[in-house]
């Protein structure tokens, strides 16, 4: 289940909740940009007993982006073999996708800020979505969140 939370001004956010357990989710929020080449935002992971947040994940516009990755997954609603993955250039946000029988996509969202730093941390959650409509909605909502009109 995807929830585009559009508030006033720059308060737009997107929350992805696992269809199997609504207490497991990912939220993109607090979007800002310094230039035309990148978008910065906070990413939050939630699950029972876990809350993790990275305040500044950078998505580069000119590179292979998350919206394209999610769009490809949505287009392949009939399924695929193996695992597909995407990550930011800084490797602080990674997403892996698998297709499960019955038409569901498992998205493993992993946050690992400062991956090269000693004493760093990492956290991950997995959201399960319907391969057709829910994945299509997710791709559209994330695209809208990162689009220029929300600056």
mmCIF file of C-alpha atoms in Angstrom:
data_model
loop_
_atom_site.group_PDB
_atom_site.id
_atom_site.type_symbol
_atom_site.label_atom_id
_atom_site.label_comp_id
_atom_site.label_asym_id
_atom_site.label_seq_id
_atom_site.Cartn_x
_atom_site.Cartn_y
_atom_site.Cartn_z
ATOM 1 C CA UNK A 1 0.000 0.000 0.000
ATOM 2 C CA UNK A 2 1.419 3.365 -1.012
ATOM 3 C CA UNK A 3 0.366 6.601 0.630
ATOM 4 C CA UNK A 4 1.318 9.880 -1.015
ATOM 5 C CA UNK A 5 1.153 12.311 1.880
ATOM 6 C CA UNK A 6 0.875 15.710 0.285
ATOM 7 C CA UNK A 7 0.776 18.542 2.770
ATOM 8 C CA UNK A 8 1.211 22.235 2.238
ATOM 9 C CA UNK A 9 4.399 23.682 0.808
ATOM 10 C CA UNK A 10 7.387 21.349 0.936
ATOM 11 C CA UNK A 11 5.801 18.753 3.202
ATOM 12 C CA UNK A 12 5.241 16.141 0.479
ATOM 13 C CA UNK A 13 6.136 12.565 1.364
ATOM 14 C CA UNK A 14 5.538 9.029 0.163
ATOM 15 C CA UNK A 15 5.010 6.093 2.504
ATOM 16 C CA UNK A 16 5.231 2.479 1.351
ATOM 17 C CA UNK A 17 3.562 -0.004 3.716
ATOM 18 C CA UNK A 18 3.913 -3.757 3.504
ATOM 19 C CA UNK A 19 0.636 -5.369 2.473
ATOM 20 C CA UNK A 20 1.373 -8.322 4.800
ATOM 21 C CA UNK A 21 2.128 -6.133 7.847
ATOM 22 C CA UNK A 22 1.166 -2.442 7.735
ATOM 23 C CA UNK A 23 3.538 -1.651 10.626
ATOM 24 C CA UNK A 24 6.471 -2.287 8.253
ATOM 25 C CA UNK A 25 7.175 0.619 5.945
ATOM 26 C CA UNK A 26 9.420 3.133 4.260
ATOM 27 C CA UNK A 27 8.876 6.886 4.042
ATOM 28 C CA UNK A 28 10.516 9.404 1.723
ATOM 29 C CA UNK A 29 10.149 12.925 3.126
ATOM 30 C CA UNK A 30 11.831 16.307 3.704
ATOM 31 C CA UNK A 31 12.788 16.751 0.054
ATOM 32 C CA UNK A 32 15.156 19.561 -0.943
ATOM 33 C CA UNK A 33 17.545 20.384 -3.756
ATOM 34 C CA UNK A 34 20.676 22.488 -4.105
ATOM 35 C CA UNK A 35 20.849 22.338 -7.903
ATOM 36 C CA UNK A 36 19.209 20.878 -11.004
ATOM 37 C CA UNK A 37 21.346 17.697 -10.872
ATOM 38 C CA UNK A 38 20.271 16.203 -7.569
ATOM 39 C CA UNK A 39 17.440 15.790 -5.116
ATOM 40 C CA UNK A 40 18.030 15.263 -1.405
ATOM 41 C CA UNK A 41 15.542 13.745 1.001
ATOM 42 C CA UNK A 42 15.189 11.860 4.257
ATOM 43 C CA UNK A 43 14.391 8.146 4.201
ATOM 44 C CA UNK A 44 12.815 6.433 7.191
ATOM 45 C CA UNK A 45 12.419 2.694 7.806
ATOM 46 C CA UNK A 46 9.903 1.328 10.324
ATOM 47 C CA UNK A 47 9.094 -2.120 11.650
ATOM 48 C CA UNK A 48 8.081 -3.457 15.064
ATOM 49 C CA UNK A 49 11.031 -2.551 17.318
ATOM 50 C CA UNK A 50 12.862 -0.591 14.600
ATOM 51 C CA UNK A 51 12.939 3.021 13.518
ATOM 52 C CA UNK A 52 15.837 4.202 11.349
ATOM 53 C CA UNK A 53 16.308 7.459 9.464
ATOM 54 C CA UNK A 54 18.928 8.965 7.202
ATOM 55 C CA UNK A 55 18.386 12.707 6.863
ATOM 56 C CA UNK A 56 20.149 13.249 3.555
ATOM 57 C CA UNK A 57 19.969 10.634 0.842
ATOM 58 C CA UNK A 58 21.090 12.073 -2.504
ATOM 59 C CA UNK A 59 19.416 11.037 -5.762
ATOM 60 C CA UNK A 60 21.264 12.222 -8.879
ATOM 61 C CA UNK A 61 18.987 13.185 -11.749
ATOM 62 C CA UNK A 62 21.491 12.360 -14.493
ATOM 63 C CA UNK A 63 22.188 8.820 -13.313
ATOM 64 C CA UNK A 64 20.079 5.697 -13.166
ATOM 65 C CA UNK A 65 17.480 6.715 -10.635
ATOM 66 C CA UNK A 66 15.074 5.019 -8.265
ATOM 67 C CA UNK A 67 12.027 6.087 -10.279
ATOM 68 C CA UNK A 68 13.336 4.295 -13.388
ATOM 69 C CA UNK A 69 14.120 1.162 -11.348
ATOM 70 C CA UNK A 70 10.631 1.068 -9.823
ATOM 71 C CA UNK A 71 9.069 1.781 -13.230
ATOM 72 C CA UNK A 72 10.877 -1.232 -14.718
ATOM 73 C CA UNK A 73 9.657 -3.442 -11.876
ATOM 74 C CA UNK A 74 6.087 -2.230 -12.410
ATOM 75 C CA UNK A 75 6.344 -2.903 -16.158
ATOM 76 C CA UNK A 76 7.441 -6.496 -15.458
ATOM 77 C CA UNK A 77 4.291 -7.300 -13.483
ATOM 78 C CA UNK A 78 4.276 -10.857 -14.854
ATOM 79 C CA UNK A 79 7.450 -11.566 -12.927
ATOM 80 C CA UNK A 80 11.161 -12.227 -13.324
ATOM 81 C CA UNK A 81 13.780 -14.643 -12.059
ATOM 82 C CA UNK A 82 16.356 -13.778 -9.460
ATOM 83 C CA UNK A 83 16.942 -10.513 -7.664
ATOM 84 C CA UNK A 84 17.112 -7.004 -9.102
ATOM 85 C CA UNK A 85 18.763 -4.197 -7.210
ATOM 86 C CA UNK A 86 19.409 -0.462 -7.206
ATOM 87 C CA UNK A 87 21.453 1.829 -4.971
ATOM 88 C CA UNK A 88 22.398 5.461 -4.642
ATOM 89 C CA UNK A 89 25.871 6.514 -5.742
ATOM 90 C CA UNK A 90 26.820 6.917 -2.074
ATOM 91 C CA UNK A 91 25.504 3.395 -1.280
ATOM 92 C CA UNK A 92 23.471 4.763 1.633
ATOM 93 C CA UNK A 93 20.131 3.538 0.216
ATOM 94 C CA UNK A 94 19.785 0.173 -1.492
ATOM 95 C CA UNK A 95 16.677 -1.562 -2.809
ATOM 96 C CA UNK A 96 16.500 -5.221 -3.842
ATOM 97 C CA UNK A 97 13.452 -6.723 -5.516
ATOM 98 C CA UNK A 98 12.278 -10.314 -5.866
ATOM 99 C CA UNK A 99 9.133 -11.692 -7.465
ATOM 100 C CA UNK A 100 7.046 -14.169 -5.477
ATOM 101 C CA UNK A 101 4.475 -16.555 -6.899
ATOM 102 C CA UNK A 102 0.986 -15.139 -6.659
ATOM 103 C CA UNK A 103 2.042 -11.853 -8.249
ATOM 104 C CA UNK A 104 3.832 -10.108 -5.370
ATOM 105 C CA UNK A 105 7.050 -8.121 -5.264
ATOM 106 C CA UNK A 106 9.285 -8.071 -2.211
ATOM 107 C CA UNK A 107 11.249 -4.836 -1.899
ATOM 108 C CA UNK A 108 14.099 -4.982 0.634
ATOM 109 C CA UNK A 109 14.956 -1.378 1.578
ATOM 110 C CA UNK A 110 18.354 -0.973 3.249
ATOM 111 C CA UNK A 111 19.808 2.164 4.823
ATOM 112 C CA UNK A 112 23.525 2.264 5.490
ATOM 113 C CA UNK A 113 24.761 5.810 6.034
ATOM 114 C CA UNK A 114 28.475 6.455 5.859
ATOM 115 C CA UNK A 115 29.209 2.910 4.595
ATOM 116 C CA UNK A 116 32.978 3.484 4.673
ATOM 117 C CA UNK A 117 33.063 4.858 8.237
ATOM 118 C CA UNK A 118 34.148 2.703 11.148
ATOM 119 C CA UNK A 119 31.315 2.126 13.564
ATOM 120 C CA UNK A 120 28.622 2.788 10.959
ATOM 121 C CA UNK A 121 25.207 1.205 11.125
ATOM 122 C CA UNK A 122 22.689 -0.364 8.779
ATOM 123 C CA UNK A 123 19.005 -1.257 8.874
ATOM 124 C CA UNK A 124 16.595 -2.872 6.451
ATOM 125 C CA UNK A 125 12.924 -3.737 6.061
ATOM 126 C CA UNK A 126 11.053 -5.662 3.391
ATOM 127 C CA UNK A 127 7.746 -4.491 1.972
ATOM 128 C CA UNK A 128 5.567 -6.829 -0.079
ATOM 129 C CA UNK A 129 3.355 -5.260 -2.739
ATOM 130 C CA UNK A 130 1.042 -6.502 -5.474
ATOM 131 C CA UNK A 131 3.029 -6.671 -8.701
ATOM 132 C CA UNK A 132 0.487 -4.828 -10.838
ATOM 133 C CA UNK A 133 -1.436 -1.852 -9.507
ATOM 134 C CA UNK A 134 0.478 -1.336 -6.260
ATOM 135 C CA UNK A 135 3.875 -1.334 -8.001
ATOM 136 C CA UNK A 136 2.548 1.022 -10.690
ATOM 137 C CA UNK A 137 1.221 3.383 -7.994
ATOM 138 C CA UNK A 138 4.512 3.217 -6.105
ATOM 139 C CA UNK A 139 6.516 4.097 -9.213
ATOM 140 C CA UNK A 140 4.204 7.044 -9.991
ATOM 141 C CA UNK A 141 4.200 8.347 -6.405
ATOM 142 C CA UNK A 142 7.994 8.185 -6.067
ATOM 143 C CA UNK A 143 8.379 9.862 -9.478
ATOM 144 C CA UNK A 144 6.049 12.677 -8.374
ATOM 145 C CA UNK A 145 7.905 13.047 -5.051
ATOM 146 C CA UNK A 146 11.252 13.503 -6.807
ATOM 147 C CA UNK A 147 9.848 15.672 -9.618
ATOM 148 C CA UNK A 148 10.660 19.366 -9.858
ATOM 149 C CA UNK A 149 7.139 20.535 -9.128
ATOM 150 C CA UNK A 150 7.617 19.626 -5.438
ATOM 151 C CA UNK A 151 10.634 21.948 -4.994
#
